[in-house]
Amino acid sequence: MAEIRLYVTATEETAGIILDLLSDEFGEEDYAIATTEVDEKRDLWEASVYLMADEEDVIRERIASALSKAFPDSPIEREVIPDVDWIAKSLEGLKPVRAGRYLVHGSHDRDKIRPNDIAIEIDAGQAFGTGHHGTTAGCLEVIDKVLRARPVNNALDLGTGSGVLAIAVRKVKKIPVLATDIDPIAVRVARENARRNGIVSGMRMETAPGFHSVAFREEGPFDLIIANILARPLMKMAPELAHHLTPGGSVILSGILAAQRWKVIAAYKGAGIRHLSTIWRNGWVTMHLING
Ligand code: SAH
């Protein structure tokens, strides 16, 4: 069942007061309550309660009543939390996965490779991305299409996890690929996987949160940027991502639930990047967008 976050947006000070009211209401029970900063400049915070979808109506009413005296007009917003148990997900079903011309398989399935497959060997491990998740498979499918249809002379895989998408690009085209991840373990795993897939040069791996590294300036701007993260960080990143994209360059975004896609499309439109196509896999969407 889906996890839901109900939240109220407020200034830091007000969010603190709301947090106290919510703690009074839910303190004895097993709900996670939190405040998070969303925009430092505008002093915007969110005070949230996390719950399961089937309790939503009851909890919404309880939040409204807890806030009714002090903040009667605060709208209560909601967000469906995607399943972010990446590693557990990546261990699901270890059968080979086909997407576009790619076959992603574990070392125990080398005999499943057919003559025309572009095979990528990834064993389930400490980083996300064995190809089994709908978002990874969706990205592979779109990567295959984009590399066939458009001139791409370099690429960035942001949030590389196991390195699977960066490896997929490099297997089809001998172009420089930058692969980054916020998690140093993922970067280590991606490096090992690249080597295991016979990639000895042309792929640079860096640990970096978002676009915070000199590597982006040194390697960019990019003809192709792939980011399979989550809707929210992707929306936040839109202007910076646009900055590192060549005119006419392609963007492949995933980690987006179907219901979130319009918001993401709008955020990118605002950054001058227009939506071309969307594919669906298991409730997740992967989108292809283009600069200009
Ligand atoms: N590209 C792989 C892995 C996707 S999982 C695939 O498609 O299968 C998402 C990855 O993004 C995780 O490895 C996570 O550590 C990384 N990540 C999340 N937020 C990030 C950020 N702000 N900057 C860079 N990497 C991030």
Short mmCIF file of C-alpha atoms and ligand atoms in Angstrom, two decimals:
data_model
loop_
_atom_site.label_atom_id
_atom_site.label_comp_id
_atom_site.label_asym_id
_atom_site.label_seq_id
_atom_site.Cartn_x
_atom_site.Cartn_y
_atom_site.Cartn_z
CA MET A 1 0.00 0.00 0.00
CA ALA A 2 1.17 3.49 -0.77
CA GLU A 3 2.62 5.77 1.85
CA ILE A 4 1.18 9.28 1.94
CA ARG A 5 2.58 12.52 3.29
CA LEU A 6 0.09 15.15 4.39
CA TYR A 7 1.72 18.53 4.89
CA VAL A 8 1.20 22.19 5.55
CA THR A 9 3.50 24.84 4.10
CA ALA A 10 4.55 27.65 6.45
CA THR A 11 7.45 29.82 7.59
CA GLU A 12 10.08 28.20 9.80
CA GLU A 13 8.58 29.69 12.93
CA THR A 14 5.03 28.65 12.10
CA ALA A 15 6.15 25.20 10.97
CA GLY A 16 7.72 24.79 14.41
CA ILE A 17 4.44 25.64 16.12
CA ILE A 18 2.53 23.30 13.80
CA LEU A 19 5.02 20.55 14.59
CA ASP A 20 4.24 20.99 18.30
CA LEU A 21 0.50 20.82 17.65
CA LEU A 22 0.91 17.70 15.52
CA SER A 23 3.14 16.12 18.16
CA ASP A 24 0.44 16.76 20.77
CA GLU A 25 -2.12 15.10 18.52
CA PHE A 26 -0.05 12.14 17.27
CA GLY A 27 2.76 11.96 19.82
CA GLU A 28 1.65 8.73 21.44
CA GLU A 29 1.14 6.97 18.12
CA ASP A 30 3.33 5.51 15.48
CA TYR A 31 3.35 8.30 12.88
CA ALA A 32 6.44 10.02 11.61
CA ILE A 33 6.15 13.79 11.97
CA ALA A 34 8.72 16.14 10.52
CA THR A 35 9.49 19.64 9.36
CA THR A 36 11.70 20.22 6.34
CA GLU A 37 12.99 23.33 4.69
CA VAL A 38 11.91 23.63 1.04
CA ASP A 39 13.09 27.12 0.12
CA GLU A 40 15.65 28.93 2.22
CA LYS A 41 15.27 32.31 0.49
CA ARG A 42 11.52 32.50 0.85
CA ASP A 43 11.59 30.90 4.34
CA LEU A 44 9.29 28.09 3.26
CA TRP A 45 8.99 24.98 5.37
CA GLU A 46 6.72 21.96 5.33
CA ALA A 47 5.33 20.29 8.44
CA SER A 48 4.41 16.72 7.53
CA VAL A 49 2.74 13.60 8.86
CA TYR A 50 3.52 10.30 7.13
CA LEU A 51 0.82 7.64 7.01
CA MET A 52 -0.56 4.77 4.97
CA ALA A 53 -3.11 5.46 2.22
CA ASP A 54 -6.04 3.71 3.94
CA GLU A 55 -5.90 6.07 6.94
CA GLU A 56 -5.71 9.24 4.92
CA ASP A 57 -9.23 10.59 5.51
CA VAL A 58 -9.16 10.04 9.26
CA ILE A 59 -5.69 11.53 9.67
CA ARG A 60 -6.50 14.51 7.48
CA GLU A 61 -9.44 15.32 9.74
CA ARG A 62 -7.32 14.97 12.85
CA ILE A 63 -4.68 17.32 11.41
CA ALA A 64 -7.38 19.83 10.47
CA SER A 65 -8.83 19.72 13.95
CA ALA A 66 -5.41 19.96 15.65
CA LEU A 67 -4.70 23.12 13.61
CA SER A 68 -8.23 24.52 13.65
CA LYS A 69 -7.70 27.02 16.48
CA ALA A 70 -4.32 28.47 15.59
CA PHE A 71 -4.27 28.01 11.78
CA PRO A 72 -7.82 27.45 10.54
CA ASP A 73 -7.01 28.41 6.96
CA SER A 74 -3.90 26.34 6.30
CA PRO A 75 -4.46 24.05 3.33
CA ILE A 76 -3.39 20.47 3.91
CA GLU A 77 -1.60 19.14 0.87
CA ARG A 78 -0.73 15.56 0.03
CA GLU A 79 2.01 13.64 -1.69
CA VAL A 80 2.18 9.95 -2.49
CA ILE A 81 5.60 8.71 -1.41
CA PRO A 82 7.17 6.48 -4.03
CA ASP A 83 8.74 3.25 -2.96
CA VAL A 84 12.32 4.27 -2.34
CA ASP A 85 13.60 1.02 -1.00
CA TRP A 86 15.93 1.00 -3.99
CA ILE A 87 18.20 -1.81 -2.99
CA ALA A 88 15.47 -4.21 -1.91
CA LYS A 89 13.79 -3.41 -5.23
CA SER A 90 16.91 -4.13 -7.19
CA LEU A 91 17.13 -7.58 -5.61
CA GLU A 92 13.68 -8.46 -6.88
CA GLY A 93 13.59 -11.21 -9.49
CA LEU A 94 17.03 -11.83 -10.83
CA LYS A 95 15.96 -12.93 -14.28
CA PRO A 96 17.50 -11.08 -17.22
CA VAL A 97 15.61 -7.98 -18.30
CA ARG A 98 15.11 -6.83 -21.88
CA ALA A 99 14.65 -3.17 -22.72
CA GLY A 100 15.18 -1.88 -26.25
CA ARG A 101 18.19 -3.75 -27.60
CA TYR A 102 19.60 -4.18 -24.11
CA LEU A 103 19.70 -7.33 -22.04
CA VAL A 104 20.63 -6.69 -18.41
CA HIS A 105 21.60 -9.92 -16.70
CA GLY A 106 23.46 -11.32 -13.70
CA SER A 107 26.69 -13.28 -14.11
CA HIS A 108 24.69 -16.54 -13.72
CA ASP A 109 22.73 -15.78 -16.90
CA ARG A 110 25.47 -15.22 -19.47
CA ASP A 111 24.06 -18.10 -21.51
CA LYS A 112 20.82 -16.15 -22.10
CA ILE A 113 22.54 -13.58 -24.33
CA ARG A 114 21.36 -13.69 -27.95
CA PRO A 115 23.58 -12.65 -30.86
CA ASN A 116 22.04 -9.19 -31.36
CA ASP A 117 21.70 -8.28 -27.70
CA ILE A 118 23.66 -5.47 -26.18
CA ALA A 119 24.42 -7.30 -22.95
CA ILE A 120 25.08 -5.54 -19.66
CA GLU A 121 26.19 -7.67 -16.75
CA ILE A 122 25.12 -6.38 -13.34
CA ASP A 123 24.84 -8.47 -10.20
CA ALA A 124 22.43 -7.32 -7.51
CA GLY A 125 24.49 -5.59 -4.89
CA GLN A 126 24.88 -2.44 -2.91
CA ALA A 127 23.66 -0.02 -5.58
CA PHE A 128 20.34 0.42 -7.31
CA GLY A 129 19.99 -0.57 -10.92
CA THR A 130 19.80 -4.20 -12.04
CA GLY A 131 17.29 -3.36 -14.74
CA HIS A 132 14.39 -4.94 -12.87
CA HIS A 133 12.87 -1.70 -11.72
CA GLY A 134 10.44 -0.08 -14.19
CA THR A 135 12.40 3.15 -14.10
CA THR A 136 15.74 1.59 -15.09
CA ALA A 137 14.14 -0.47 -17.85
CA GLY A 138 12.26 2.62 -19.07
CA CYS A 139 15.50 4.60 -19.25
CA LEU A 140 17.24 1.84 -21.18
CA GLU A 141 14.44 1.79 -23.71
CA VAL A 142 14.58 5.54 -24.24
CA ILE A 143 18.41 5.61 -24.30
CA ASP A 144 18.34 3.06 -27.10
CA LYS A 145 15.89 5.21 -29.10
CA VAL A 146 17.69 8.49 -28.52
CA LEU A 147 21.12 7.15 -29.42
CA ARG A 148 19.75 5.81 -32.69
CA ALA A 149 17.84 8.93 -33.65
CA ARG A 150 19.97 11.86 -32.53
CA PRO A 151 23.56 13.02 -32.69
CA VAL A 152 24.98 12.54 -29.20
CA ASN A 153 28.63 13.32 -28.59
CA ASN A 154 28.78 13.09 -24.80
CA ALA A 155 26.46 12.10 -21.97
CA LEU A 156 25.81 12.51 -18.26
CA ASP A 157 24.18 9.88 -16.05
CA LEU A 158 23.16 11.68 -12.85
CA GLY A 159 22.33 9.30 -9.99
CA THR A 160 24.13 6.42 -11.65
CA GLY A 161 23.59 3.78 -8.91
CA SER A 162 25.04 0.55 -10.29
CA GLY A 163 26.24 2.46 -13.36
CA VAL A 164 23.85 0.53 -15.60
CA LEU A 165 22.64 3.49 -17.69
CA ALA A 166 26.09 5.00 -18.20
CA ILE A 167 27.35 1.57 -19.25
CA ALA A 168 24.39 1.24 -21.62
CA VAL A 169 25.32 4.48 -23.37
CA ARG A 170 28.99 3.62 -23.62
CA LYS A 171 28.23 0.13 -25.00
CA VAL A 172 26.39 1.65 -27.97
CA LYS A 173 28.49 4.74 -28.58
CA LYS A 174 32.15 5.38 -27.88
CA ILE A 175 31.53 8.83 -26.46
CA PRO A 176 32.69 10.31 -23.13
CA VAL A 177 30.22 9.57 -20.33
CA LEU A 178 30.18 11.21 -16.91
CA ALA A 179 28.44 9.15 -14.20
CA THR A 180 27.75 10.72 -10.80
CA ASP A 181 26.00 9.76 -7.60
CA ILE A 182 25.50 11.34 -4.21
CA ASP A 183 26.42 7.99 -2.65
CA PRO A 184 30.13 7.07 -2.70
CA ILE A 185 29.30 3.37 -2.45
CA ALA A 186 27.25 3.59 -5.66
CA VAL A 187 30.20 5.28 -7.38
CA ARG A 188 32.50 2.46 -6.29
CA VAL A 189 30.03 -0.17 -7.49
CA ALA A 190 29.54 1.67 -10.80
CA ARG A 191 33.30 1.68 -11.33
CA GLU A 192 33.49 -2.07 -10.72
CA ASN A 193 30.54 -2.72 -13.02
CA ALA A 194 32.06 -0.62 -15.81
CA ARG A 195 35.25 -2.63 -15.59
CA ARG A 196 33.31 -5.87 -15.53
CA ASN A 197 31.54 -4.83 -18.70
CA GLY A 198 34.80 -4.24 -20.48
CA ILE A 199 34.76 -0.46 -20.27
CA VAL A 200 38.27 0.63 -19.51
CA SER A 201 38.18 4.26 -20.62
CA GLY A 202 35.80 7.04 -21.58
CA MET A 203 33.70 6.83 -18.44
CA ARG A 204 34.35 9.21 -15.56
CA MET A 205 32.74 8.51 -12.18
CA GLU A 206 32.39 11.13 -9.47
CA THR A 207 30.64 11.40 -6.12
CA ALA A 208 28.51 14.56 -6.22
CA PRO A 209 25.17 15.77 -4.87
CA GLY A 210 23.17 17.22 -7.75
CA PHE A 211 25.41 19.36 -9.94
CA HIS A 212 27.92 20.20 -7.21
CA SER A 213 31.24 19.18 -8.71
CA VAL A 214 33.72 20.70 -11.15
CA ALA A 215 33.32 17.54 -13.21
CA PHE A 216 30.11 18.90 -14.76
CA ARG A 217 31.84 21.99 -16.06
CA GLU A 218 34.89 20.04 -17.18
CA GLU A 219 32.91 17.39 -19.08
CA GLY A 220 29.83 19.42 -20.12
CA PRO A 221 27.73 20.80 -21.59
CA PHE A 222 26.11 17.51 -22.52
CA ASP A 223 24.14 16.36 -25.56
CA LEU A 224 22.34 13.82 -23.38
CA ILE A 225 21.52 13.96 -19.67
CA ILE A 226 19.88 10.98 -18.00
CA ALA A 227 18.56 11.28 -14.44
CA ASN A 228 16.58 8.50 -12.78
CA ILE A 229 16.08 9.99 -9.32
CA LEU A 230 12.65 11.10 -8.06
CA ALA A 231 10.14 13.73 -9.17
CA ARG A 232 10.91 16.26 -6.47
CA PRO A 233 14.68 16.53 -6.79
CA LEU A 234 14.29 16.41 -10.56
CA MET A 235 11.97 19.42 -10.49
CA LYS A 236 14.35 21.34 -8.25
CA MET A 237 17.24 20.56 -10.57
CA ALA A 238 15.55 21.73 -13.77
CA PRO A 239 17.29 25.14 -14.15
CA GLU A 240 20.73 23.75 -13.32
CA LEU A 241 20.24 20.78 -15.57
CA ALA A 242 19.23 23.11 -18.42
CA HIS A 243 22.44 25.03 -17.83
CA HIS A 244 24.53 21.90 -18.50
CA LEU A 245 22.64 20.86 -21.64
CA THR A 246 23.64 21.74 -25.21
CA PRO A 247 21.06 23.47 -27.45
CA GLY A 248 18.92 20.68 -28.92
CA GLY A 249 20.28 18.29 -26.27
CA SER A 250 18.15 15.44 -24.91
CA VAL A 251 17.05 14.77 -21.36
CA ILE A 252 15.78 11.42 -20.12
CA LEU A 253 14.04 11.62 -16.76
CA SER A 254 12.66 8.79 -14.65
CA GLY A 255 11.80 7.92 -11.07
CA ILE A 256 8.53 9.75 -11.65
CA LEU A 257 5.15 8.31 -10.71
CA ALA A 258 2.50 8.68 -13.42
CA ALA A 259 0.53 11.20 -11.36
CA GLN A 260 3.59 13.42 -10.88
CA ARG A 261 4.47 13.78 -14.54
CA TRP A 262 2.63 17.04 -15.25
CA LYS A 263 4.45 18.85 -12.48
CA VAL A 264 7.79 17.64 -13.78
CA ILE A 265 6.92 18.60 -17.35
CA ALA A 266 5.91 22.09 -16.15
CA ALA A 267 9.14 22.55 -14.19
CA TYR A 268 11.22 21.65 -17.24
CA LYS A 269 9.12 23.78 -19.56
CA GLY A 270 9.95 26.68 -17.27
CA ALA A 271 13.62 25.94 -17.87
CA GLY A 272 13.19 25.93 -21.67
CA ILE A 273 13.15 22.13 -22.01
CA ARG A 274 10.17 20.68 -23.81
CA HIS A 275 8.53 17.33 -23.43
CA LEU A 276 8.64 14.95 -26.40
CA SER A 277 7.41 11.58 -25.19
CA THR A 278 6.53 9.49 -22.17
CA ILE A 279 6.63 5.75 -21.62
CA TRP A 280 5.00 3.84 -18.76
CA ARG A 281 6.33 0.83 -16.87
CA ASN A 282 4.67 -0.48 -13.69
CA GLY A 283 3.19 2.87 -12.71
CA TRP A 284 6.45 4.74 -13.31
CA VAL A 285 7.05 7.02 -16.23
CA THR A 286 10.19 7.77 -18.19
CA MET A 287 10.19 10.93 -20.27
CA HIS A 288 12.23 12.20 -23.17
CA LEU A 289 12.60 15.97 -23.32
CA ILE A 290 14.60 18.28 -25.53
CA ASN A 291 16.32 21.61 -25.03
CA GLY A 292 14.70 24.38 -27.07
N1 SAH B 1 20.63 5.18 -12.63
C1 SAH B 1 20.33 3.94 -11.92
C2 SAH B 1 20.09 4.16 -10.44
C3 SAH B 1 18.84 4.96 -10.11
S1 SAH B 1 18.53 5.02 -8.35
C4 SAH B 1 19.15 3.24 -12.58
O1 SAH B 1 18.49 3.86 -13.39
O2 SAH B 1 18.88 2.09 -12.27
C5 SAH B 1 18.81 6.69 -7.99
C6 SAH B 1 20.26 6.99 -7.66
O3 SAH B 1 20.37 8.39 -7.55
C7 SAH B 1 20.72 6.41 -6.34
O4 SAH B 1 21.91 5.69 -6.54
C8 SAH B 1 20.94 7.64 -5.45
O5 SAH B 1 22.05 7.50 -4.59
C9 SAH B 1 21.20 8.74 -6.46
N2 SAH B 1 20.80 10.09 -6.06
C10 SAH B 1 19.70 10.47 -5.37
N3 SAH B 1 19.67 11.80 -5.22
C11 SAH B 1 20.77 12.31 -5.83
C12 SAH B 1 21.32 13.63 -6.02
N4 SAH B 1 20.69 14.69 -5.53
N5 SAH B 1 22.47 13.75 -6.69
C13 SAH B 1 23.10 12.67 -7.20
N6 SAH B 1 22.65 11.41 -7.04
C14 SAH B 1 21.50 11.22 -6.38
#
